[in-house]
Tab-separated table of C-alpha atoms in Angstrom:
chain	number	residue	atom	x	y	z
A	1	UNK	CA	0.000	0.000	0.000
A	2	UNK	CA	0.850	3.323	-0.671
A	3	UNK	CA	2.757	5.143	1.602
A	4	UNK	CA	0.983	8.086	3.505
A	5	UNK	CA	3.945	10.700	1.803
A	6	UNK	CA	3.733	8.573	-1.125
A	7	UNK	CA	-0.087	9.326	-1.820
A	8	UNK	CA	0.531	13.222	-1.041
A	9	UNK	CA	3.301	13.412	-3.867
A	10	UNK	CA	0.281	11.535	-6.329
A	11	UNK	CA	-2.315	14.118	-4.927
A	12	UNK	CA	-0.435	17.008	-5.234
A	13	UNK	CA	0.660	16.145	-9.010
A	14	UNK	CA	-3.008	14.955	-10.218
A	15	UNK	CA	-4.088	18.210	-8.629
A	16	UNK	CA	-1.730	20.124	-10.587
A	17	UNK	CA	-2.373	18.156	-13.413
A	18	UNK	CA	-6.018	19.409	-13.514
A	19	UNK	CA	-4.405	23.220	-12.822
A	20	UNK	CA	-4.416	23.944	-9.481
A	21	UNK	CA	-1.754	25.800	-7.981
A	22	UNK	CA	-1.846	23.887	-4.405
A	23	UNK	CA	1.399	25.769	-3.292
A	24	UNK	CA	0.283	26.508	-0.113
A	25	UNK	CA	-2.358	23.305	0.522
A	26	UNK	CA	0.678	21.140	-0.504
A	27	UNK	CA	3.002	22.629	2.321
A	28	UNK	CA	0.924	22.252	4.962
A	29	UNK	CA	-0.196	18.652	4.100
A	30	UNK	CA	3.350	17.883	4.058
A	31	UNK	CA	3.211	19.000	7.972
A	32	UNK	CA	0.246	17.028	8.207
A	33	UNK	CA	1.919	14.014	7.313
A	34	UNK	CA	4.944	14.678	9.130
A	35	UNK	CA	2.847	14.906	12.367
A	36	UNK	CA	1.219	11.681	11.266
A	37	UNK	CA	4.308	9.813	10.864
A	38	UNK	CA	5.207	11.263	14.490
A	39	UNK	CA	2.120	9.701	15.693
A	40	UNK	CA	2.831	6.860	14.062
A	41	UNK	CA	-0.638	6.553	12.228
A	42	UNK	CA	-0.984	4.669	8.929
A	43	UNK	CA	-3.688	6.313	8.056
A	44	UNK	CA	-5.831	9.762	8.100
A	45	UNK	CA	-8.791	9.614	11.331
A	46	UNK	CA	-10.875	12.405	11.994
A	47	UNK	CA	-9.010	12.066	15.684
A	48	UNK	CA	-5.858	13.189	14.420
A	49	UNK	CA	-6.981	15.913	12.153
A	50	UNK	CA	-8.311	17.797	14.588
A	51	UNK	CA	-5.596	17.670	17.030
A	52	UNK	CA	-3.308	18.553	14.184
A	53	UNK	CA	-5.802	21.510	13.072
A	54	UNK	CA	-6.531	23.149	16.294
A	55	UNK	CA	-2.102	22.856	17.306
A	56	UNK	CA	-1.464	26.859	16.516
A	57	UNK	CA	-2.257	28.746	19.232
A	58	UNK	CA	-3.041	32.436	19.453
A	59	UNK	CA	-4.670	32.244	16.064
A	60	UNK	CA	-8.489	32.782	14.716
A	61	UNK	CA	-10.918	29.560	14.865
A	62	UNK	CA	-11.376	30.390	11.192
A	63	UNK	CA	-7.030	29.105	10.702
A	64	UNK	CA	-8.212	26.072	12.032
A	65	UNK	CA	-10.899	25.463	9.987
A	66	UNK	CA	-8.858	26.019	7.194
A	67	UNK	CA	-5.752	23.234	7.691
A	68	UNK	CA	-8.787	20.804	8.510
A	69	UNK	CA	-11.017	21.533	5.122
A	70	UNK	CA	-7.207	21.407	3.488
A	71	UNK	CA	-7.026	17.906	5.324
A	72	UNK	CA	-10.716	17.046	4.306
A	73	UNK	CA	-9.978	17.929	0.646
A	74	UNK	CA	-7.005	15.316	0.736
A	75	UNK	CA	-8.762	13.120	2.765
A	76	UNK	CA	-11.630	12.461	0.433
A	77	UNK	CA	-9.081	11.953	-2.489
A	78	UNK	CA	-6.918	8.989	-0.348
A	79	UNK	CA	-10.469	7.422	0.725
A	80	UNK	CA	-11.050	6.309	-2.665
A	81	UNK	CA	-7.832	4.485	-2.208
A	82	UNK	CA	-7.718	3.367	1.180
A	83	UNK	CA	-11.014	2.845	2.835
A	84	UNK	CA	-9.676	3.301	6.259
A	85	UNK	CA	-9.086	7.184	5.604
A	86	UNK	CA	-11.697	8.677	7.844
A	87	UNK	CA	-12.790	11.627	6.332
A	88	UNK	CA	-13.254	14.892	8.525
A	89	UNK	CA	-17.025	15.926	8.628
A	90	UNK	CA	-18.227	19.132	7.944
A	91	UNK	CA	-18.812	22.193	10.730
A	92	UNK	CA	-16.614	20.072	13.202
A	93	UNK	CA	-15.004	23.922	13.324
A	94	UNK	CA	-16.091	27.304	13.343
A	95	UNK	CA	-15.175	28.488	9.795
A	96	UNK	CA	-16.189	32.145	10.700
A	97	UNK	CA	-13.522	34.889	9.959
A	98	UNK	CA	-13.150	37.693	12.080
A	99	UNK	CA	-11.912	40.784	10.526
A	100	UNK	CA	-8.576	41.808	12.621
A	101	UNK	CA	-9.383	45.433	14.557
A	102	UNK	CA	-6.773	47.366	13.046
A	103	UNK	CA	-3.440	49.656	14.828
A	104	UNK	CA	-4.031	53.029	14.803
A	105	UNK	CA	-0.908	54.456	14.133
A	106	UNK	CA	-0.320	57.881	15.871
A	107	UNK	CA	1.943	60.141	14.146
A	108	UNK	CA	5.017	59.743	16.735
A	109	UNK	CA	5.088	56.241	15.710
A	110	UNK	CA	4.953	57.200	12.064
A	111	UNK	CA	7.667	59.388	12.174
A	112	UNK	CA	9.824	56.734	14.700
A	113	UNK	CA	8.704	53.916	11.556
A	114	UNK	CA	10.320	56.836	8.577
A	115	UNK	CA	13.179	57.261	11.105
A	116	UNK	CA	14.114	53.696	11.588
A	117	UNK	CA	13.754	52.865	7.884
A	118	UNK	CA	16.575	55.272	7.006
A	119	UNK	CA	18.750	52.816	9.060
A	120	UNK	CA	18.123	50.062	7.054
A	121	UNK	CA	21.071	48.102	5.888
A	122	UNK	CA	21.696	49.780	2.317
A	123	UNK	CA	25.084	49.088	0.342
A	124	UNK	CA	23.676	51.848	-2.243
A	125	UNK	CA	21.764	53.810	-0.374
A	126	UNK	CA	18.544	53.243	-1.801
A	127	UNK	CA	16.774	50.781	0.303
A	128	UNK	CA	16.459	52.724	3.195
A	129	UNK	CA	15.343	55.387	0.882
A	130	UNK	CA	12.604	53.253	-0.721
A	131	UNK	CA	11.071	52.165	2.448
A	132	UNK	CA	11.228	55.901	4.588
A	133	UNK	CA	9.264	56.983	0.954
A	134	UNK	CA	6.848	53.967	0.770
A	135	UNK	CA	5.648	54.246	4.577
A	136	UNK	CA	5.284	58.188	4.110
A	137	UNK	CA	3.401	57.771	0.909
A	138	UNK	CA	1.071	55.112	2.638
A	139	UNK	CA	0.693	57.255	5.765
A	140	UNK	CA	-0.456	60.043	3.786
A	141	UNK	CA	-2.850	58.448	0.872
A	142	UNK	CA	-4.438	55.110	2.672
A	143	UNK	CA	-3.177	53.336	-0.571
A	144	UNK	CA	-3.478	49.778	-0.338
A	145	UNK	CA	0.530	48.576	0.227
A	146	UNK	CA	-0.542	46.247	-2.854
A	147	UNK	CA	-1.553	49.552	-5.106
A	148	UNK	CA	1.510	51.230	-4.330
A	149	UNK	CA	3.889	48.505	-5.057
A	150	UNK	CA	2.113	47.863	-8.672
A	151	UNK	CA	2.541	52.010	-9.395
A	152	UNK	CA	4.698	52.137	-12.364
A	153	UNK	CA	6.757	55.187	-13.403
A	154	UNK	CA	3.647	56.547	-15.955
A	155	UNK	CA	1.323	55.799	-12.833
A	156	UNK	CA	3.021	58.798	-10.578
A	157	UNK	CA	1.758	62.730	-12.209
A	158	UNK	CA	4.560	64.879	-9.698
A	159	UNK	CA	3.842	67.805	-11.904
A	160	UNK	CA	-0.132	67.661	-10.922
A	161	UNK	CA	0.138	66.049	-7.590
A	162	UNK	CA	-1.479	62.887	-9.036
A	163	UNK	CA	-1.148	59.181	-8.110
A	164	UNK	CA	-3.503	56.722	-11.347
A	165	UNK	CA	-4.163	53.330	-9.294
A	166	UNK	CA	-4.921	51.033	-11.883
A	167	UNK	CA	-7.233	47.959	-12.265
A	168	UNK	CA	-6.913	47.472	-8.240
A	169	UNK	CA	-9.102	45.594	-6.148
A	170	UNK	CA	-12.554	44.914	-7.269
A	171	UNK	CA	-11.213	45.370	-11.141
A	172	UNK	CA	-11.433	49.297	-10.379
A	173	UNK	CA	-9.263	52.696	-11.233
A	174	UNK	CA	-8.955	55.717	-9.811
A	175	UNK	CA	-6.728	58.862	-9.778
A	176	UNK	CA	-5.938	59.978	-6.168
A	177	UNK	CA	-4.469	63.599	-5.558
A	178	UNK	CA	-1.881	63.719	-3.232
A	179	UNK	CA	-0.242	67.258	-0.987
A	180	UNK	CA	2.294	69.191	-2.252
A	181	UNK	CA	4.718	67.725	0.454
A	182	UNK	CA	3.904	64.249	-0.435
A	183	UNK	CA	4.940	64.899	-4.296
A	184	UNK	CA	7.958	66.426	-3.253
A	185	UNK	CA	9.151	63.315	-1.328
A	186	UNK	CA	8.296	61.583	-4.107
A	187	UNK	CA	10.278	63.932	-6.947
A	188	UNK	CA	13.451	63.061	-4.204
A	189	UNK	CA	13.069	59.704	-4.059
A	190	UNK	CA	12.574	59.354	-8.325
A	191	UNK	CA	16.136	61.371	-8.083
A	192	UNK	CA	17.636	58.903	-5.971
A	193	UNK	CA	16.193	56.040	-7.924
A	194	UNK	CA	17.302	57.027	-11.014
A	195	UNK	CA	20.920	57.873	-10.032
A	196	UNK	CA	21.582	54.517	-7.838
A	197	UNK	CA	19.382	52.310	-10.718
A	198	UNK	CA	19.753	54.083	-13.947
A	199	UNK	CA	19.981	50.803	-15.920
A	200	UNK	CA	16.878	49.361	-14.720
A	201	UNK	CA	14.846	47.409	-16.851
A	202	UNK	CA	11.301	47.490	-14.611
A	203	UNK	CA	8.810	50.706	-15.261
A	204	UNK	CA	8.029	50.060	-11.273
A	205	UNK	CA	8.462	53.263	-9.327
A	206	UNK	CA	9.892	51.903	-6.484
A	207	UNK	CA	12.747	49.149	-7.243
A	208	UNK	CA	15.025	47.060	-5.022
A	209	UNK	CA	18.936	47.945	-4.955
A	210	UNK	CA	18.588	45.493	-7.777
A	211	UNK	CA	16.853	47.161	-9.917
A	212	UNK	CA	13.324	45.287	-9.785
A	213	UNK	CA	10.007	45.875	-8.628
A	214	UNK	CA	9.275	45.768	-4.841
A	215	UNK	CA	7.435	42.880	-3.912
A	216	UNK	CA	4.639	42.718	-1.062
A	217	UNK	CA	6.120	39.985	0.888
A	218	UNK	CA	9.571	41.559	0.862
A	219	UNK	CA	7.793	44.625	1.528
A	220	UNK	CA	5.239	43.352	4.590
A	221	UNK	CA	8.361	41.140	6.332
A	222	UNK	CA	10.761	44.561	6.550
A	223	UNK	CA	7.769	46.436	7.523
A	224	UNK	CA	7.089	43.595	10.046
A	225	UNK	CA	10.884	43.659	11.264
A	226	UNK	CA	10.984	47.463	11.631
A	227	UNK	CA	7.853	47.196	14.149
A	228	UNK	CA	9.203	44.392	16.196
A	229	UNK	CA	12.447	46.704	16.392
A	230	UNK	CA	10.930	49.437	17.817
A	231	UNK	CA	8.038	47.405	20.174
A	232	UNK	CA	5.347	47.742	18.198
A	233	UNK	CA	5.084	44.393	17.700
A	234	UNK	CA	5.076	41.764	20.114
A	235	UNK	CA	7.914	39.000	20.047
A	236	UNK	CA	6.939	35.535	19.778
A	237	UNK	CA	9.050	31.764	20.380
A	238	UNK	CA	9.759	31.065	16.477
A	239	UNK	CA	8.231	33.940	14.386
A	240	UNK	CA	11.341	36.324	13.703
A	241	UNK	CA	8.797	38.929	12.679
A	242	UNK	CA	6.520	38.071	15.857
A	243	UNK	CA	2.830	39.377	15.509
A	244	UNK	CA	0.899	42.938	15.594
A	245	UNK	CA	0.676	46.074	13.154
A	246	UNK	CA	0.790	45.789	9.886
A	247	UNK	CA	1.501	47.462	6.508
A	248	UNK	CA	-2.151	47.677	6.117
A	249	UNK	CA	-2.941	49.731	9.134
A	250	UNK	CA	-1.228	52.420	7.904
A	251	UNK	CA	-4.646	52.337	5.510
A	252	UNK	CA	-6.588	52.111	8.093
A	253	UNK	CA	-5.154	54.740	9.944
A	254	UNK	CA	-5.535	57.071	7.626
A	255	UNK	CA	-9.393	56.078	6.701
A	256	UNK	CA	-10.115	56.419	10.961
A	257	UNK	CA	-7.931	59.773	11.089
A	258	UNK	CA	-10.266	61.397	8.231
A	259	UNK	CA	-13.300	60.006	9.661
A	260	UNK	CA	-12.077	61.416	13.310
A	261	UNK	CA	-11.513	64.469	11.931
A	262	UNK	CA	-15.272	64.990	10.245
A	263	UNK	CA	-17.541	63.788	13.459
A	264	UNK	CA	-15.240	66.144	15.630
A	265	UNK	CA	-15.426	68.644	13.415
A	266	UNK	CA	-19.375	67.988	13.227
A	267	UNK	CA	-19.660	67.281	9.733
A	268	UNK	CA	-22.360	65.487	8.139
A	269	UNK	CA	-20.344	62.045	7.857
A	270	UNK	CA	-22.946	59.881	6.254
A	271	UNK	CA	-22.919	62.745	3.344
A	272	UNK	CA	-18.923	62.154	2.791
A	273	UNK	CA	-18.449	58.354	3.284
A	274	UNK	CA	-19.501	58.229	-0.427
A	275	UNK	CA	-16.721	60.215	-1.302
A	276	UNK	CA	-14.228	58.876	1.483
A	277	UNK	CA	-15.234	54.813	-0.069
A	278	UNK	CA	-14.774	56.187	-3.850
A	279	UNK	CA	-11.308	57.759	-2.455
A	280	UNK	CA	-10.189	54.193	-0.611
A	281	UNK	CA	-10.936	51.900	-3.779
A	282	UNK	CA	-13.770	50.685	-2.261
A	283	UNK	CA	-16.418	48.421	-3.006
A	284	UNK	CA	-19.097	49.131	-1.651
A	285	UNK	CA	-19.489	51.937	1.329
A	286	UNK	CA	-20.424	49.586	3.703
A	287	UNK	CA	-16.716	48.708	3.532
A	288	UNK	CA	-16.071	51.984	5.009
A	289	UNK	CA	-18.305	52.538	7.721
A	290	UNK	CA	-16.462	49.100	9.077
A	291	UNK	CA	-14.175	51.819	10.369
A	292	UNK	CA	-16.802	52.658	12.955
A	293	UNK	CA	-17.352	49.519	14.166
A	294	UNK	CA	-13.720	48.770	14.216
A	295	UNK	CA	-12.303	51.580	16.296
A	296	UNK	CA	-14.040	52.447	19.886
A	297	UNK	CA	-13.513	55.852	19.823
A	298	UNK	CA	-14.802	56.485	16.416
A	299	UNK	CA	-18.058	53.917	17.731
A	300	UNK	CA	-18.913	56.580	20.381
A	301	UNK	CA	-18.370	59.735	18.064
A	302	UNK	CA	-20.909	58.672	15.764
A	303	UNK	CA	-22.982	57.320	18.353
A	304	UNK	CA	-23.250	61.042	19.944
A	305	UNK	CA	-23.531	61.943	16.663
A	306	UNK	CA	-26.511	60.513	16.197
A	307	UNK	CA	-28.244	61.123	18.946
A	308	UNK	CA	-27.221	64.503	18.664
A	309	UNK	CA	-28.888	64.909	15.337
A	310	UNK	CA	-32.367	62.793	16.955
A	311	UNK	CA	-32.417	65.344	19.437
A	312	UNK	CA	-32.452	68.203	16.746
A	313	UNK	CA	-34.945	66.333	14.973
A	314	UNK	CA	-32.711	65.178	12.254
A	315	UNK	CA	-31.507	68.070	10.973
């Protein structure tokens, strides 16, 4: 009979075969099997998937649920095979996601993040360049770290001030305006660019020392390295990175700042979400009032909001 690592290696190619990526299934079946072979099963029970599913700790029910449908998937194939695979029912864990409440950056950190990135290790001098630029420019638009990486050279208008983010999320463009302040960091940066990579083959606006576009996961695991450096985030046994803020708060940071701004300023907010969601990229403006719910303070502004405006009779 086929061995358990044996049957993986026929999965994962038949899967393939049919033109699924599996990159990431495949790896973690491969730690399945591993902790299989520790246990020193022959075969797949429901048992053992779920202790094997529910090992991570500190992490979302919804991770769990995950490795065991990636398990179940597998599982269902090796049945067909060997009838003493027990195959993991449905709903045996909560599948639910819940969206992460996002760090609020305040602008000390900010500045503390621009500062440290200037340190960066940089034999030319442009890495610690790129990064100082690419947390500004985030700080200051609420770009998605994904839109800013994919801006190519044509993308960034210094003369008018103007940023076009093209076919982003959702399949959607959109120009966003940015300050004077912001373009001029911007101009700098193109200078230093230029002069370190003039040979450069990529139309990316910001490059590695290389010469090549800057990738997100190169991008997120610096970012990630540069808050564990200065304690935003919090260390953790076997994570070099450990866990907390993220590239993507700097988003959300800006999208709560704005929205801070209006209900203390004691503007009509539900007459500028429109605008704020068309200004984020998003979908749908029930994407932005998530903001709301997500971050207490801004809860209990609108909250007095409202029943500030029920008291005036709506007006």
């Amino acid at each position: 009979m086929n061995t358990l690592g044996g049957a993986l290696a026929e999965y994962v190619a038949t899967a393939r075969a049919l033109g699924a990526k599996l990159r990431w299934p495949a790896s973690i079946l491969r730690r399945f099997i591993e902790f299989l072979e520790c246990e020193g099963a022959e075969f797949i029970t429901t048992k053992l998937a779920l202790r094997w599913a529910t090992e991570p700790t500190g992490v979302q029910t919804a991770t769990w649920a995950r490795r065991l449908g990636i398990v179940r998937g597998f599982a269902r194939w090796l049945h067909a095979t060997d009838p003493r695979t027990e195959i993991p029912a449905q709903g045996l864990l909560p599948a639910r996601h819940r969206r992460k409440p996002p760090h609020i950056y305040s602008n000390q950190e900010v500045v503390h993040l621009m500062a440290a990135a200037t340190h960066l290790s940089s034999p030319r001098g442009l890495r610690s360049t790129t990064y100082a630029t690419l947390i500004g420019l985030l700080a200051a638009t609420g770009l998605r770290p994904g839109e800013v990486l994919a801006l190519d050279e044509p993308d960034v208008d210094l003369h008018n001030a103007i940023l076009a983010v093209r076919e982003t999320k959702f399949g959607k463009s959109r120009f966003v305006p940015v300050e004077e302040s912001v373009a001029t960091a911007l101009a700098h940066y193109a200078a230093r660019r230029d002069a370190v990579c003039s040979g450069r083959k990529t139309r990316a606006f910001f490059v590695t020392e290389r010469g090549g576009r800057l990738v997100a996961y190169t991008a997120r695991r610096t970012f990630a390295k540069l808050s564990l450096a200065l304690g935003l985030r919090t260390p953790l046994e076997g994570r070099r990175i450990g866990r907390g803020p993220r590239l993507q708060d700097l988003r959300h940071t800006f999208a709560t700042r704005r929205l801070l701004e209006w209900y203390r300023a004691g503007l009509d907010v539900g007459r500028l979400m429109p605008g704020l969601a068309t200004y984020l990229g998003h979908g749908s403006v029930h994407d932005t009032y998530w903001y709301i719910q997500a971050v207490p303070e801004l809860l209990e502004l609108a909250t007095q909001h409202s029943a500030t405006r029920s008291a005036g009779g709506g007006r």
